[in-house]
PDB file of C-alpha atoms in Angstrom:
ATOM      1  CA  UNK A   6      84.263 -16.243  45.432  1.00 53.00           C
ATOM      2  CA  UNK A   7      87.265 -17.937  46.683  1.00 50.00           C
ATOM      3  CA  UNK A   8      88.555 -21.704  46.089  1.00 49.00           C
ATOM      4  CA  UNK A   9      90.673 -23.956  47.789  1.00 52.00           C
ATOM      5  CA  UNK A  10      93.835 -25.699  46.181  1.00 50.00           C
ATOM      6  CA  UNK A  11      94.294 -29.510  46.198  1.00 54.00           C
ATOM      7  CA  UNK A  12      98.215 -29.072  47.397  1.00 54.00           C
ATOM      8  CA  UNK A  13      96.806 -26.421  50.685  1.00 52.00           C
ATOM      9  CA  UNK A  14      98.732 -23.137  48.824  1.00 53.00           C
ATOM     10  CA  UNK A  15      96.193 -19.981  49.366  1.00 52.00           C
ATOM     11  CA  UNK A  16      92.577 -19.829  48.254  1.00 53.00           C
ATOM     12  CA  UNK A  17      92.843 -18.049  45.045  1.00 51.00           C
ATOM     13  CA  UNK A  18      89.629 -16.122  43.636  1.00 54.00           C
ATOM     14  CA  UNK A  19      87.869 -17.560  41.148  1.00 53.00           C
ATOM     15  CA  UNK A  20      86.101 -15.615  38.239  1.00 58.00           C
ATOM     16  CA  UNK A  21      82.705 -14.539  38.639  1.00 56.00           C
ATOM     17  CA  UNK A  22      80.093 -14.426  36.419  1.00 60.00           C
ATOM     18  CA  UNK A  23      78.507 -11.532  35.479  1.00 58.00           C
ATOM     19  CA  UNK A  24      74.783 -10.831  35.846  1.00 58.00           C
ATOM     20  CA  UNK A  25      72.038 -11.697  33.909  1.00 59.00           C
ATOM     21  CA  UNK A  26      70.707  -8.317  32.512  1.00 53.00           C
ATOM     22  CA  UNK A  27      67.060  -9.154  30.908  1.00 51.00           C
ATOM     23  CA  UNK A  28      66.053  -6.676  27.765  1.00 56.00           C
ATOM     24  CA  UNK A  29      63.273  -5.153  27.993  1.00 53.00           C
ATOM     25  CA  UNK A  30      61.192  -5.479  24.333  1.00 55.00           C
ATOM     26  CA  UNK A  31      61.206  -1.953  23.417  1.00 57.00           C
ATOM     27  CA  UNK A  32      57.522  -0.740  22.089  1.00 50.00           C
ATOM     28  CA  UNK A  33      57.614   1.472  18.906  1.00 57.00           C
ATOM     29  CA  UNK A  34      55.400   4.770  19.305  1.00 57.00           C
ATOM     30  CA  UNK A  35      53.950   4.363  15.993  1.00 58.00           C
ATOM     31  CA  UNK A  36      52.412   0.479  16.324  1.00 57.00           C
ATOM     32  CA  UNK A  37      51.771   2.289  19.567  1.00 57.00           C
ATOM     33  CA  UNK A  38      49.560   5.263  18.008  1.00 62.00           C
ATOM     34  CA  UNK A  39      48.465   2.440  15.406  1.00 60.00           C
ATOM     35  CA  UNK A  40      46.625   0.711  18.178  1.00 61.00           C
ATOM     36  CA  UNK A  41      44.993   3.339  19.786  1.00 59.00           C
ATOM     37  CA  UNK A  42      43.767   4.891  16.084  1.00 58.00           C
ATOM     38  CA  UNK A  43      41.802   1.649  15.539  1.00 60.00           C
ATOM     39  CA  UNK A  44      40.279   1.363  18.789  1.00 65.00           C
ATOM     40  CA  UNK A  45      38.910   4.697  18.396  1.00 57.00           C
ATOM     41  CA  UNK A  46      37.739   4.278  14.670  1.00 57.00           C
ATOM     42  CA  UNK A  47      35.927   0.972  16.261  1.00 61.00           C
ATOM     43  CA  UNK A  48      34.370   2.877  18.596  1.00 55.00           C
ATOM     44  CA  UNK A  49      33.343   5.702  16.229  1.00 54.00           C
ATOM     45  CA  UNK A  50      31.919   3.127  13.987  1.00 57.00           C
ATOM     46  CA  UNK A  51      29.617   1.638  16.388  1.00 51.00           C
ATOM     47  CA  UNK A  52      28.564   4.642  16.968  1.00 47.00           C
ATOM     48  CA  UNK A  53      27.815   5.749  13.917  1.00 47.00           C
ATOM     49  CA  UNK A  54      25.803   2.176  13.410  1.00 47.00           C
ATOM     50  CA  UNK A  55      23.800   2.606  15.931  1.00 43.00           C
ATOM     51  CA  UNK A  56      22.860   6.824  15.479  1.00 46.00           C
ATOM     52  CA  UNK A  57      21.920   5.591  12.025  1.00 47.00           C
ATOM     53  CA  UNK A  58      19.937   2.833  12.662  1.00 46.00           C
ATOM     54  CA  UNK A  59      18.118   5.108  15.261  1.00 50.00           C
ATOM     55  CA  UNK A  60      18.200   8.254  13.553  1.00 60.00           C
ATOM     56  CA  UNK A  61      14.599   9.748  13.187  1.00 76.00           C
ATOM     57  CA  UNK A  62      13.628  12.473  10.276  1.00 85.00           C
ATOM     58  CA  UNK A  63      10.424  14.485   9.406  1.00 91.00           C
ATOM     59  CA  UNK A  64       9.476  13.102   5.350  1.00 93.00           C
ATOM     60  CA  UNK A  65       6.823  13.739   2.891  1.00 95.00           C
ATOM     61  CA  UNK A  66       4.578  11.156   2.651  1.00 95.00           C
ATOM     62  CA  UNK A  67       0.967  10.941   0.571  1.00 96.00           C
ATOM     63  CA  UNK A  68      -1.782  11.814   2.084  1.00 95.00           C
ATOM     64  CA  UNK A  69      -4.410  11.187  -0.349  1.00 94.00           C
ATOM     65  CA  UNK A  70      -4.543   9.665  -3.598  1.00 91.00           C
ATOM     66  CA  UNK A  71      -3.081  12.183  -6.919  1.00 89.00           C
ATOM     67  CA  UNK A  72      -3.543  10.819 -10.597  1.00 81.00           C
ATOM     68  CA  UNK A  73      -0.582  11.237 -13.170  1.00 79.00           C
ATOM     69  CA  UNK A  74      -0.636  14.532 -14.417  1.00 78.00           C
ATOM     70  CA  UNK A  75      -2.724  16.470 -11.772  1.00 82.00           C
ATOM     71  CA  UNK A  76      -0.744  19.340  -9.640  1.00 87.00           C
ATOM     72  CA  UNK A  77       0.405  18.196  -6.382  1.00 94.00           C
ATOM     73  CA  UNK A  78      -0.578  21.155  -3.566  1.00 94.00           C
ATOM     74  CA  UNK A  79       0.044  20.933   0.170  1.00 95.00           C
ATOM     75  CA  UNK A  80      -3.018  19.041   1.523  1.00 95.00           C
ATOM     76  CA  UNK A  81      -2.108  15.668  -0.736  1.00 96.00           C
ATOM     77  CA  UNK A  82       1.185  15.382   1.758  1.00 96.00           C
ATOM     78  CA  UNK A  83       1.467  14.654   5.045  1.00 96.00           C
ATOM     79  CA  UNK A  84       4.914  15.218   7.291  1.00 94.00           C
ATOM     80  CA  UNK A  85       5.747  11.784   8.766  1.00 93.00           C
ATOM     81  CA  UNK A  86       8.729  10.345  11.413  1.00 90.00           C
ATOM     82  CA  UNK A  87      10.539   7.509   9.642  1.00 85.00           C
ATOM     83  CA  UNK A  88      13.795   5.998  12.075  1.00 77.00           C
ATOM     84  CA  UNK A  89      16.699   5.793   9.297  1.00 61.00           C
ATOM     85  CA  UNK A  90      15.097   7.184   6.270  1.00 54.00           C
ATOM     86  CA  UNK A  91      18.425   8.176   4.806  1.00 55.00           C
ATOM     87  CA  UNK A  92      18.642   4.839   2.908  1.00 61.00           C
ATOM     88  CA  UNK A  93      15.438   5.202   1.264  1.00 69.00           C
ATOM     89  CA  UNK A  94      15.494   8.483  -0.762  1.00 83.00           C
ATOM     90  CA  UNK A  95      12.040  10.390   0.739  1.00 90.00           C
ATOM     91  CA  UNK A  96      11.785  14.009   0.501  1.00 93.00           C
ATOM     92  CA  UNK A  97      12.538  15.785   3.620  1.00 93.00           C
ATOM     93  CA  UNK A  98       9.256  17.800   5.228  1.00 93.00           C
ATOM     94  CA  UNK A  99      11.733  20.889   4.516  1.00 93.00           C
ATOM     95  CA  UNK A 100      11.145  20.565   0.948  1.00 94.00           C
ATOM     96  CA  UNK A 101       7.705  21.234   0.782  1.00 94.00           C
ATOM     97  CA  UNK A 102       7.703  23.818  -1.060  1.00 94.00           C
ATOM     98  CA  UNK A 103       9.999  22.315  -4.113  1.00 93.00           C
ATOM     99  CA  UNK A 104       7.238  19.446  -4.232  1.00 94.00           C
ATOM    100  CA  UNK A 105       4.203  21.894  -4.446  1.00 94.00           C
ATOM    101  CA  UNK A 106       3.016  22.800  -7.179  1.00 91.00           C
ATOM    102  CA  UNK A 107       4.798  19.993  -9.555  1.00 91.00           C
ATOM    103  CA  UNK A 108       3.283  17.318 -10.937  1.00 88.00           C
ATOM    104  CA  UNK A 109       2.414  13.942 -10.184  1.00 89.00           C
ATOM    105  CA  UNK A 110       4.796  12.102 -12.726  1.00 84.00           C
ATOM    106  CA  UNK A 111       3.234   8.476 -11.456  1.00 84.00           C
ATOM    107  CA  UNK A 112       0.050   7.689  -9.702  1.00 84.00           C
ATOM    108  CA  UNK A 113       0.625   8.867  -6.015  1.00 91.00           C
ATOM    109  CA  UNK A 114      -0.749   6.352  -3.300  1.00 91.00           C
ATOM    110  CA  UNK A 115      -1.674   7.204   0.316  1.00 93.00           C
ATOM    111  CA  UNK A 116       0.400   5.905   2.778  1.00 91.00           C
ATOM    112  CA  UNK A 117       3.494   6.057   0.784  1.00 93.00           C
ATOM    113  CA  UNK A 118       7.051   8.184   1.428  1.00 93.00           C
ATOM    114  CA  UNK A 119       7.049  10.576  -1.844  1.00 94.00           C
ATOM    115  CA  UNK A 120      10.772  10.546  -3.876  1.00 93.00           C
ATOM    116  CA  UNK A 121      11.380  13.334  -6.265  1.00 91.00           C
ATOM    117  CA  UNK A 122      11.369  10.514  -8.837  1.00 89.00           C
ATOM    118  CA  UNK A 123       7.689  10.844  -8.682  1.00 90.00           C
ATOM    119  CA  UNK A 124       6.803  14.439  -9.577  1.00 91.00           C
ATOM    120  CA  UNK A 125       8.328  16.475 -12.497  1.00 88.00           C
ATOM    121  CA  UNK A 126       8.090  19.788 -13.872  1.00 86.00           C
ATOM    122  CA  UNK A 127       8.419  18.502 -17.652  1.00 80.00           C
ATOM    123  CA  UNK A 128       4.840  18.410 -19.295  1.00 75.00           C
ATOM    124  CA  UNK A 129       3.239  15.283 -19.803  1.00 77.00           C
ATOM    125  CA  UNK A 130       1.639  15.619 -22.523  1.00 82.00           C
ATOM    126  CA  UNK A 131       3.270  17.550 -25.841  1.00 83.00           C
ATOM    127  CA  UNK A 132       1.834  19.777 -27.837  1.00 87.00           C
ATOM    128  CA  UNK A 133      -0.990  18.416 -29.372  1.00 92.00           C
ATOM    129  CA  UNK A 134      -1.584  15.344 -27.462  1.00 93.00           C
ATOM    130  CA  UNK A 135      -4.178  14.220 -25.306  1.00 93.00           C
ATOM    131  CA  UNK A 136      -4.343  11.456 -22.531  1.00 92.00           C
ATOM    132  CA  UNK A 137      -6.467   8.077 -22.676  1.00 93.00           C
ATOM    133  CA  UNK A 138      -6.297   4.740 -20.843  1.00 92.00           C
ATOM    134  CA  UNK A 139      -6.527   1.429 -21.981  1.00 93.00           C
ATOM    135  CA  UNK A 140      -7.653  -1.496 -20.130  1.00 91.00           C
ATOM    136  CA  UNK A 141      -5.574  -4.398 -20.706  1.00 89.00           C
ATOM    137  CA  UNK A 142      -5.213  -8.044 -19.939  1.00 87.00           C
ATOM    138  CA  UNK A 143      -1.895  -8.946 -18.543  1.00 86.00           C
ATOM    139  CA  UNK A 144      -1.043 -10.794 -21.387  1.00 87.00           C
ATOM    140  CA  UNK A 145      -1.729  -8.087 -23.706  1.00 89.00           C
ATOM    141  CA  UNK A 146       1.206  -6.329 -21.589  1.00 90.00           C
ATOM    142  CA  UNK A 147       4.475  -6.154 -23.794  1.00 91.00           C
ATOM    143  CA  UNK A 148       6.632  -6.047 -20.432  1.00 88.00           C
ATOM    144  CA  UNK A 149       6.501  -6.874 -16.624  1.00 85.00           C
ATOM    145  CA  UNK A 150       5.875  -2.913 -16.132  1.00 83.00           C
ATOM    146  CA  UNK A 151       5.574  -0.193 -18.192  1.00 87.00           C
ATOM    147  CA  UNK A 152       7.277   2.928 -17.069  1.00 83.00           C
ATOM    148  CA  UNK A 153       6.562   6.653 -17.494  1.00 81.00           C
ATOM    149  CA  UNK A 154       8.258   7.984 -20.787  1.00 83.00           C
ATOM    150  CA  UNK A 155       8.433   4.788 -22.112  1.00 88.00           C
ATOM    151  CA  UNK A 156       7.299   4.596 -26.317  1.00 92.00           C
ATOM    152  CA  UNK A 157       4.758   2.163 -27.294  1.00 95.00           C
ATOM    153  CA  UNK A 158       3.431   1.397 -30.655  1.00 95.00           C
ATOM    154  CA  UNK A 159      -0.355   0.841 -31.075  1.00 96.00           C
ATOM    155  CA  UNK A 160      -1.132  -2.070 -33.705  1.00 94.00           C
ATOM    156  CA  UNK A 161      -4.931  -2.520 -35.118  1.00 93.00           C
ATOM    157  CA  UNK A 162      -5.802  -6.527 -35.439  1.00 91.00           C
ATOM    158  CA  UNK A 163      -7.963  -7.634 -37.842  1.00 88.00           C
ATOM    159  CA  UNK A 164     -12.148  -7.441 -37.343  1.00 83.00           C
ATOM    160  CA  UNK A 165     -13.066 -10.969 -36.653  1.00 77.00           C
ATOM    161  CA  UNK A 166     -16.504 -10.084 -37.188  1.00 75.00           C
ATOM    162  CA  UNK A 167     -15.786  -8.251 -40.638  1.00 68.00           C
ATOM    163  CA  UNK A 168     -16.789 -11.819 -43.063  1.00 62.00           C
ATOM    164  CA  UNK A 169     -15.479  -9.840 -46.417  1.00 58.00           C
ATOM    165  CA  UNK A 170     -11.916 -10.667 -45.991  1.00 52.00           C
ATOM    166  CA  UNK A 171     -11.496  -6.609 -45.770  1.00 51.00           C
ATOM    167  CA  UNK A 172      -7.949  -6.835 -44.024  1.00 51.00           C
ATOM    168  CA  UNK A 173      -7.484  -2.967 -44.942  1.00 50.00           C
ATOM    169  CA  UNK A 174      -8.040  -1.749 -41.765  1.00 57.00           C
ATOM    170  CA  UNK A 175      -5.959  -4.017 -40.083  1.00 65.00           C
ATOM    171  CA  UNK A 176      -2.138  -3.315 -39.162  1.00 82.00           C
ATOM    172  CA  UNK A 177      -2.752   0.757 -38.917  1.00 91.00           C
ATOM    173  CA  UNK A 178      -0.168   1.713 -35.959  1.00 94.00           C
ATOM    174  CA  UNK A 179       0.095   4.948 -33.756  1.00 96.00           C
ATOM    175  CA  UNK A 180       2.992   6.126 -31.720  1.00 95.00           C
ATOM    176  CA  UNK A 181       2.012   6.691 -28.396  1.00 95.00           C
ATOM    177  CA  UNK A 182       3.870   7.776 -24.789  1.00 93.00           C
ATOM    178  CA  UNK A 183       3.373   5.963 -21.160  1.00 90.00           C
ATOM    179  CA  UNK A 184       2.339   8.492 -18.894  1.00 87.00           C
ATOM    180  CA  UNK A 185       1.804   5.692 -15.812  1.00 85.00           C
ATOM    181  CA  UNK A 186       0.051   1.885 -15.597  1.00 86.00           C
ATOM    182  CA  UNK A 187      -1.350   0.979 -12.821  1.00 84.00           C
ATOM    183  CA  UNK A 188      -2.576  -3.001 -11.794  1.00 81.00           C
ATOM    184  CA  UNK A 189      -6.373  -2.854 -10.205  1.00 77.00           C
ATOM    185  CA  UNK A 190      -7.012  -5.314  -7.792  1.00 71.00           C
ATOM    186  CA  UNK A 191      -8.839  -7.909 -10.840  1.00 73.00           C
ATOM    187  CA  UNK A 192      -5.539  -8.437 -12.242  1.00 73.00           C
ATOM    188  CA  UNK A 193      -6.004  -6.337 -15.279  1.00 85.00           C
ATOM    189  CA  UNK A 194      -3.850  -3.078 -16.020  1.00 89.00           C
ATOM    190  CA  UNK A 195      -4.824   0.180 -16.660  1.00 90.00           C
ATOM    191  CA  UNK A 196      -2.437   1.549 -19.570  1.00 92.00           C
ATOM    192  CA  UNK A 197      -2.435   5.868 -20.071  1.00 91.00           C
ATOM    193  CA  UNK A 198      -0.969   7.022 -22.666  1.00 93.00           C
ATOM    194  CA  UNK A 199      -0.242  10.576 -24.751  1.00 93.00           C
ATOM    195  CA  UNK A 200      -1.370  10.278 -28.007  1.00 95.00           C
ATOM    196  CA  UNK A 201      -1.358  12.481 -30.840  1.00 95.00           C
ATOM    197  CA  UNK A 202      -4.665  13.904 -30.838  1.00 95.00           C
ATOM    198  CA  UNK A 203      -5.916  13.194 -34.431  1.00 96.00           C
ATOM    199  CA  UNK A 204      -5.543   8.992 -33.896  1.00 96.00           C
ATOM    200  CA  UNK A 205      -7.746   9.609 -30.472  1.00 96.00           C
ATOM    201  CA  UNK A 206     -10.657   8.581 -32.296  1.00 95.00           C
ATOM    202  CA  UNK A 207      -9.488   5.771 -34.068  1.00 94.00           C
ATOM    203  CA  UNK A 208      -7.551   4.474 -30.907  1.00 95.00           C
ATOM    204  CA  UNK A 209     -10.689   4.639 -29.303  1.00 94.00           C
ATOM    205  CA  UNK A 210     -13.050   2.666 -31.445  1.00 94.00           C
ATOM    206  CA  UNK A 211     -10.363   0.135 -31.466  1.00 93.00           C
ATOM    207  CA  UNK A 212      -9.686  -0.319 -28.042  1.00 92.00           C
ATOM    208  CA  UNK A 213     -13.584  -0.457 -27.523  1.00 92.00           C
ATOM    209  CA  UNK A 214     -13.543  -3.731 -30.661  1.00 91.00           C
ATOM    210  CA  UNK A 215     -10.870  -5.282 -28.281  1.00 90.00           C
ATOM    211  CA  UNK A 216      -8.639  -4.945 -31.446  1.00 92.00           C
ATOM    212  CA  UNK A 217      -5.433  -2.920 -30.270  1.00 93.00           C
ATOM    213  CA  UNK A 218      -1.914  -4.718 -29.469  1.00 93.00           C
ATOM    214  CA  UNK A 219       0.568  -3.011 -27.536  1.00 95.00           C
ATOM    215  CA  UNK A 220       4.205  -2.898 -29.036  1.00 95.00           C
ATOM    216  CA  UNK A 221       7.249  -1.786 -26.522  1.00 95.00           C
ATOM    217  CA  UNK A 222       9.423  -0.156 -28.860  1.00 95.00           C
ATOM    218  CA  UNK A 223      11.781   2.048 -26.419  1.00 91.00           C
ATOM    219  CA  UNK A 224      12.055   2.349 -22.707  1.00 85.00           C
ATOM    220  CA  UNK A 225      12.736   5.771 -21.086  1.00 73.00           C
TER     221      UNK A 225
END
């Protein structure tokens, strides 16, 4: 570039300035690699959301109705398809034959997936024991539920009907097991227990007098 002088010597050149050069923002390779990691990991996740929620498996589920303590065999199950079963513990149909032959640990209901928390090898009742059941109000329940295993103390209350004043019989207790309770549709529950097989008798005369409270004294 050339300029003119005020006094007409020679056009001298003037300076020029140099270009612009614009920097290019440089990208690092590893926020780079970042990027693309978590896209994919997305992607896998939604994935994985969706196979799960749509994942379909063969289960064991009860076919007919099995008491506590009776043998389980083949034709009380039933193979079912449940979509995302994973999250709720069933048996897999595979299993069948782990489940055969065990025993119901809790009253088995048709229509229902079967968990392994429900059968059991251990006995149910110990050496001399035998079962019974009790029918009992709800009130006369000492908890919301009463559980397999759990240890219950049977209290004798006083004859109302005995006009002597004879308290003696009153306040005898037995140790007893749950084995299951169950709720009929009327309200009322249906307590069985393993008890020692000499206080059957008494237990039973009791529970027929309506005179037998139920004391929760462990849970299992």
């Amino acid at each position: 570039m050339s300029l003119a002088t005020r006094n007409g010597t020679a056009s001298v050149d003037a300076p020029v300035n140099p270009p612009t050069v614009v920097r290019q923002r440089r990208v690092r390779p590893g926020l780079l690699g970042l990027a693309v990691l978590l896209i994919a990991l997305g992607g896998l996740g939604a994935a994985f959301a969706v196979t799960s929620v749509r994942a379909t498996g063969s289960y064991l589920a009860v076919a007919r109705p099995v008491e506590v303590g009776r043998e389980i065999s083949a034709a009380d199950l039933v193979s079912v398809q449940v979509a995302g079963g994973q999250g709720l513990r069933p048996v897999p149909a595979g299993r069948l034959d782990e489940v055969v032959g065990k025993r119901a640990a809790v009253a088995l209901v048709p229509g229902t997936l079967l968990t392994l928390g429900q059968v059991t090898d251990d006995p149910l009742l110990g050496p001399g024991q035998q079962q019974i059941a009790l029918g009992l109000k709800t009130a006369q329940v000492p908890a919301r539920a009463l559980h397999p295993g759990d240890k219950v103390l049977l209290v004798s209350t006083p004859d109302r009907s005995n006009t002597t004043g004879d308290a003696a019989a009153a306040g005898t207790r037995f140790s007893a097991t749950v084995i299951d309770m169950v709720s009929p549709a009327n309200d009322d529950k249906v307590l069985y227990l393993a008890l020692q097989t000499r206080d059957v008798p008494a237990v039973v005369a009791l529970a027929a007098q309506n005179r037998l409270a139920v004391v929760l004294t462990e849970t299992a």
